[in-house]
């Protein structure tokens, strides 16, 4: 199965299935000499893992990471880093009723037509369980970017269903189960999710991810633009149906005088472009938004067909997130970090000797 790798110089190859013995990834291209231990990676995995609140799937997975290679005496060696996360709480019997049917809105139908075989247990390869290794790889990238460039990659929920969230402060994000930047919104989010869970339905979400202190000059036009690679990576996150860079589709309604980010000796006056101009980082915050669809696996009946094409009604059992966007923030952060580290290494390889007398002006600080 192709399509399981991302990155050129810093590359990540993901493996495993939702109900298999384990999931994991191989991270290749991490420079040698960086101090790294399992705790560095585990801290990020714990932000994503299931069962952390009543609003997410109750599948109980510790997501304990094992580093199998690429580390010697606490430092990266430059060799591939293999990460393994053992599955601990599979309940494959919950999926026996869909072995010969297709859940509407799920990848069951398309996987069957493409491969002629599918692992129906928990979605197999199409499960969001496979985002855990991505978060592990992203933890490595986050640490390297912070040490080498002072880059910080952070994300937050900006909408859950019909509820838009106002950005108030980053401190609030880590203090609630929704990664909400508005502490005053948590009670309303909890009430909404409680009612949604009782109804048996699901809902989508919008996630915003921001990278601060990215230098100007990263990205390779035309087809390896940094925003194109970001969009490609973020669209690889399960259930994502849309990606915006900066103001995204809002630019349709803006005039040129409004959208252009004017430059002054003191810095940029705005950041409508999301920190990317011509596919190359401008030195401003890189800002991306992702739209995540409602969970397809719900316990309300839906029309579908079986393998013979006969009409049926599908009811999905098992443990599922009523909103997969609730746990998506650490995954979006990881994907942005992976792309940024890859471009950092590519820029260093080609343009490390470029000397620029023009000063890099400050970027306008944006939080959304």
PDB file of N, CA and C in Angstrom, residues 3-15 24-30 80-83 125 130-141 232 334-335 337-339 341-342:
ATOM      1  N   UNK A   3       1.593   5.465  -0.275  1.00  0.00           N
ATOM      2  CA  UNK A   3       0.939   6.610   0.331  1.00  0.00           C
ATOM      3  C   UNK A   3       1.031   6.661   1.840  1.00  0.00           C
ATOM      4  N   UNK A   4       1.937   5.888   2.444  1.00  0.00           N
ATOM      5  CA  UNK A   4       2.053   5.856   3.901  1.00  0.00           C
ATOM      6  C   UNK A   4       3.235   6.666   4.415  1.00  0.00           C
ATOM      7  N   UNK A   5       3.878   7.429   3.513  1.00  0.00           N
ATOM      8  CA  UNK A   5       5.049   8.220   3.902  1.00  0.00           C
ATOM      9  C   UNK A   5       4.846   9.692   3.565  1.00  0.00           C
ATOM     10  N   UNK A   6       5.495  10.552   4.337  1.00  0.00           N
ATOM     11  CA  UNK A   6       5.453  11.988   4.093  1.00  0.00           C
ATOM     12  C   UNK A   6       6.844  12.560   4.341  1.00  0.00           C
ATOM     13  N   UNK A   7       7.224  13.572   3.544  1.00  0.00           N
ATOM     14  CA  UNK A   7       8.503  14.239   3.731  1.00  0.00           C
ATOM     15  C   UNK A   7       9.577  13.742   2.787  1.00  0.00           C
ATOM     16  N   UNK A   8      10.575  14.588   2.560  1.00  0.00           N
ATOM     17  CA  UNK A   8      11.694  14.246   1.669  1.00  0.00           C
ATOM     18  C   UNK A   8      12.982  14.025   2.451  1.00  0.00           C
ATOM     19  N   UNK A   9      13.485  15.051   3.119  1.00  0.00           N
ATOM     20  CA  UNK A   9      14.697  14.877   3.925  1.00  0.00           C
ATOM     21  C   UNK A   9      14.360  14.433   5.339  1.00  0.00           C
ATOM     22  N   UNK A  10      13.257  14.934   5.869  1.00  0.00           N
ATOM     23  CA  UNK A  10      12.725  14.429   7.142  1.00  0.00           C
ATOM     24  C   UNK A  10      11.452  13.676   6.791  1.00  0.00           C
ATOM     25  N   UNK A  11      11.540  12.366   6.768  1.00  0.00           N
ATOM     26  CA  UNK A  11      10.421  11.565   6.277  1.00  0.00           C
ATOM     27  C   UNK A  11       9.866  10.663   7.374  1.00  0.00           C
ATOM     28  N   UNK A  12       8.567  10.450   7.294  1.00  0.00           N
ATOM     29  CA  UNK A  12       7.863   9.630   8.278  1.00  0.00           C
ATOM     30  C   UNK A  12       7.046   8.585   7.523  1.00  0.00           C
ATOM     31  N   UNK A  13       7.248   7.311   7.853  1.00  0.00           N
ATOM     32  CA  UNK A  13       6.470   6.223   7.280  1.00  0.00           C
ATOM     33  C   UNK A  13       5.656   5.570   8.381  1.00  0.00           C
ATOM     34  N   UNK A  14       4.333   5.557   8.185  1.00  0.00           N
ATOM     35  CA  UNK A  14       3.387   5.097   9.194  1.00  0.00           C
ATOM     36  C   UNK A  14       2.969   3.656   8.893  1.00  0.00           C
ATOM     37  N   UNK A  15       2.810   2.822   9.944  1.00  0.00           N
ATOM     38  CA  UNK A  15       2.377   1.446   9.713  1.00  0.00           C
ATOM     39  C   UNK A  15       1.402   0.994  10.801  1.00  0.00           C
ATOM     40  N   UNK A  24       2.750   2.163  14.511  1.00  0.00           N
ATOM     41  CA  UNK A  24       4.026   2.840  14.709  1.00  0.00           C
ATOM     42  C   UNK A  24       4.465   3.588  13.473  1.00  0.00           C
ATOM     43  N   UNK A  25       5.700   4.059  13.505  1.00  0.00           N
ATOM     44  CA  UNK A  25       6.262   4.763  12.358  1.00  0.00           C
ATOM     45  C   UNK A  25       7.773   4.659  12.378  1.00  0.00           C
ATOM     46  N   UNK A  26       8.359   4.920  11.215  1.00  0.00           N
ATOM     47  CA  UNK A  26       9.813   5.035  11.083  1.00  0.00           C
ATOM     48  C   UNK A  26      10.108   6.467  10.651  1.00  0.00           C
ATOM     49  N   UNK A  27      10.905   7.160  11.455  1.00  0.00           N
ATOM     50  CA  UNK A  27      11.277   8.547  11.190  1.00  0.00           C
ATOM     51  C   UNK A  27      12.706   8.557  10.665  1.00  0.00           C
ATOM     52  N   UNK A  28      12.880   9.002   9.440  1.00  0.00           N
ATOM     53  CA  UNK A  28      14.216   9.022   8.841  1.00  0.00           C
ATOM     54  C   UNK A  28      14.617  10.460   8.528  1.00  0.00           C
ATOM     55  N   UNK A  29      15.882  10.782   8.747  1.00  0.00           N
ATOM     56  CA  UNK A  29      16.391  12.105   8.413  1.00  0.00           C
ATOM     57  C   UNK A  29      16.585  13.029   9.593  1.00  0.00           C
ATOM     58  N   UNK A  30      16.289  12.558  10.801  1.00  0.00           N
ATOM     59  CA  UNK A  30      16.538  13.410  11.973  1.00  0.00           C
ATOM     60  C   UNK A  30      18.043  13.558  12.163  1.00  0.00           C
ATOM     61  N   UNK A  80      17.550   5.852  11.186  1.00  0.00           N
ATOM     62  CA  UNK A  80      16.089   5.887  11.308  1.00  0.00           C
ATOM     63  C   UNK A  80      15.636   5.608  12.742  1.00  0.00           C
ATOM     64  N   UNK A  81      14.649   6.369  13.184  1.00  0.00           N
ATOM     65  CA  UNK A  81      14.078   6.216  14.530  1.00  0.00           C
ATOM     66  C   UNK A  81      12.757   5.465  14.386  1.00  0.00           C
ATOM     67  N   UNK A  82      12.683   4.266  14.934  1.00  0.00           N
ATOM     68  CA  UNK A  82      11.462   3.468  14.870  1.00  0.00           C
ATOM     69  C   UNK A  82      10.688   3.621  16.172  1.00  0.00           C
ATOM     70  N   UNK A  83       9.411   4.006  16.048  1.00  0.00           N
ATOM     71  CA  UNK A  83       8.534   4.165  17.200  1.00  0.00           C
ATOM     72  C   UNK A  83       7.450   3.100  17.142  1.00  0.00           C
ATOM     73  N   UNK A 125      -6.846   0.159   8.433  1.00  0.00           N
ATOM     74  CA  UNK A 125      -5.836   1.155   8.076  1.00  0.00           C
ATOM     75  C   UNK A 125      -6.424   2.570   7.990  1.00  0.00           C
ATOM     76  N   UNK A 130      -4.420   5.528  13.680  1.00  0.00           N
ATOM     77  CA  UNK A 130      -3.125   5.652  13.014  1.00  0.00           C
ATOM     78  C   UNK A 130      -2.529   7.049  13.135  1.00  0.00           C
ATOM     79  N   UNK A 131      -3.255   7.971  13.763  1.00  0.00           N
ATOM     80  CA  UNK A 131      -2.688   9.306  13.965  1.00  0.00           C
ATOM     81  C   UNK A 131      -1.729   9.345  15.159  1.00  0.00           C
ATOM     82  N   UNK A 132      -1.777   8.329  16.025  1.00  0.00           N
ATOM     83  CA  UNK A 132      -0.870   8.318  17.177  1.00  0.00           C
ATOM     84  C   UNK A 132       0.602   8.311  16.757  1.00  0.00           C
ATOM     85  N   UNK A 133       1.018   7.445  15.818  1.00  0.00           N
ATOM     86  CA  UNK A 133       2.415   7.509  15.378  1.00  0.00           C
ATOM     87  C   UNK A 133       2.785   8.864  14.759  1.00  0.00           C
ATOM     88  N   UNK A 134       1.824   9.501  14.087  1.00  0.00           N
ATOM     89  CA  UNK A 134       2.094  10.829  13.521  1.00  0.00           C
ATOM     90  C   UNK A 134       2.433  11.813  14.618  1.00  0.00           C
ATOM     91  N   UNK A 135       1.690  11.748  15.715  1.00  0.00           N
ATOM     92  CA  UNK A 135       1.972  12.633  16.852  1.00  0.00           C
ATOM     93  C   UNK A 135       3.348  12.334  17.439  1.00  0.00           C
ATOM     94  N   UNK A 136       3.711  11.054  17.474  1.00  0.00           N
ATOM     95  CA  UNK A 136       5.045  10.695  17.962  1.00  0.00           C
ATOM     96  C   UNK A 136       6.146  11.288  17.104  1.00  0.00           C
ATOM     97  N   UNK A 137       5.999  11.177  15.784  1.00  0.00           N
ATOM     98  CA  UNK A 137       6.995  11.760  14.872  1.00  0.00           C
ATOM     99  C   UNK A 137       7.005  13.278  15.000  1.00  0.00           C
ATOM    100  N   UNK A 138       5.827  13.863  15.157  1.00  0.00           N
ATOM    101  CA  UNK A 138       5.742  15.314  15.310  1.00  0.00           C
ATOM    102  C   UNK A 138       6.429  15.811  16.566  1.00  0.00           C
ATOM    103  N   UNK A 139       6.440  14.990  17.614  1.00  0.00           N
ATOM    104  CA  UNK A 139       7.126  15.378  18.846  1.00  0.00           C
ATOM    105  C   UNK A 139       8.627  15.544  18.606  1.00  0.00           C
ATOM    106  N   UNK A 140       9.187  14.665  17.777  1.00  0.00           N
ATOM    107  CA  UNK A 140      10.609  14.778  17.428  1.00  0.00           C
ATOM    108  C   UNK A 140      10.849  16.075  16.664  1.00  0.00           C
ATOM    109  N   UNK A 141       9.998  16.342  15.683  1.00  0.00           N
ATOM    110  CA  UNK A 141      10.142  17.562  14.885  1.00  0.00           C
ATOM    111  C   UNK A 141       9.969  18.812  15.738  1.00  0.00           C
ATOM    112  N   UNK A 232      -1.254  19.491   1.907  1.00  0.00           N
ATOM    113  CA  UNK A 232      -1.163  18.061   1.614  1.00  0.00           C
ATOM    114  C   UNK A 232      -1.105  17.256   2.904  1.00  0.00           C
ATOM    115  N   UNK A 334       1.372  18.254  15.012  1.00  0.00           N
ATOM    116  CA  UNK A 334       2.428  17.326  14.606  1.00  0.00           C
ATOM    117  C   UNK A 334       2.678  17.396  13.107  1.00  0.00           C
ATOM    118  N   UNK A 335       1.605  17.426  12.330  1.00  0.00           N
ATOM    119  CA  UNK A 335       1.757  17.477  10.879  1.00  0.00           C
ATOM    120  C   UNK A 335       2.432  18.766  10.440  1.00  0.00           C
ATOM    121  N   UNK A 337       4.535  20.529  12.221  1.00  0.00           N
ATOM    122  CA  UNK A 337       5.932  20.435  12.648  1.00  0.00           C
ATOM    123  C   UNK A 337       6.741  19.548  11.705  1.00  0.00           C
ATOM    124  N   UNK A 338       6.160  18.437  11.261  1.00  0.00           N
ATOM    125  CA  UNK A 338       6.854  17.530  10.334  1.00  0.00           C
ATOM    126  C   UNK A 338       7.178  18.254   9.029  1.00  0.00           C
ATOM    127  N   UNK A 339       6.212  18.984   8.492  1.00  0.00           N
ATOM    128  CA  UNK A 339       6.431  19.729   7.245  1.00  0.00           C
ATOM    129  C   UNK A 339       7.495  20.807   7.436  1.00  0.00           C
ATOM    130  N   UNK A 341       9.961  20.933   9.639  1.00  0.00           N
ATOM    131  CA  UNK A 341      11.310  20.370   9.798  1.00  0.00           C
ATOM    132  C   UNK A 341      11.850  19.888   8.456  1.00  0.00           C
ATOM    133  N   UNK A 342      10.997  19.280   7.665  1.00  0.00           N
ATOM    134  CA  UNK A 342      11.427  18.832   6.338  1.00  0.00           C
ATOM    135  C   UNK A 342      11.912  20.019   5.513  1.00  0.00           C
TER     136      UNK A 342
END
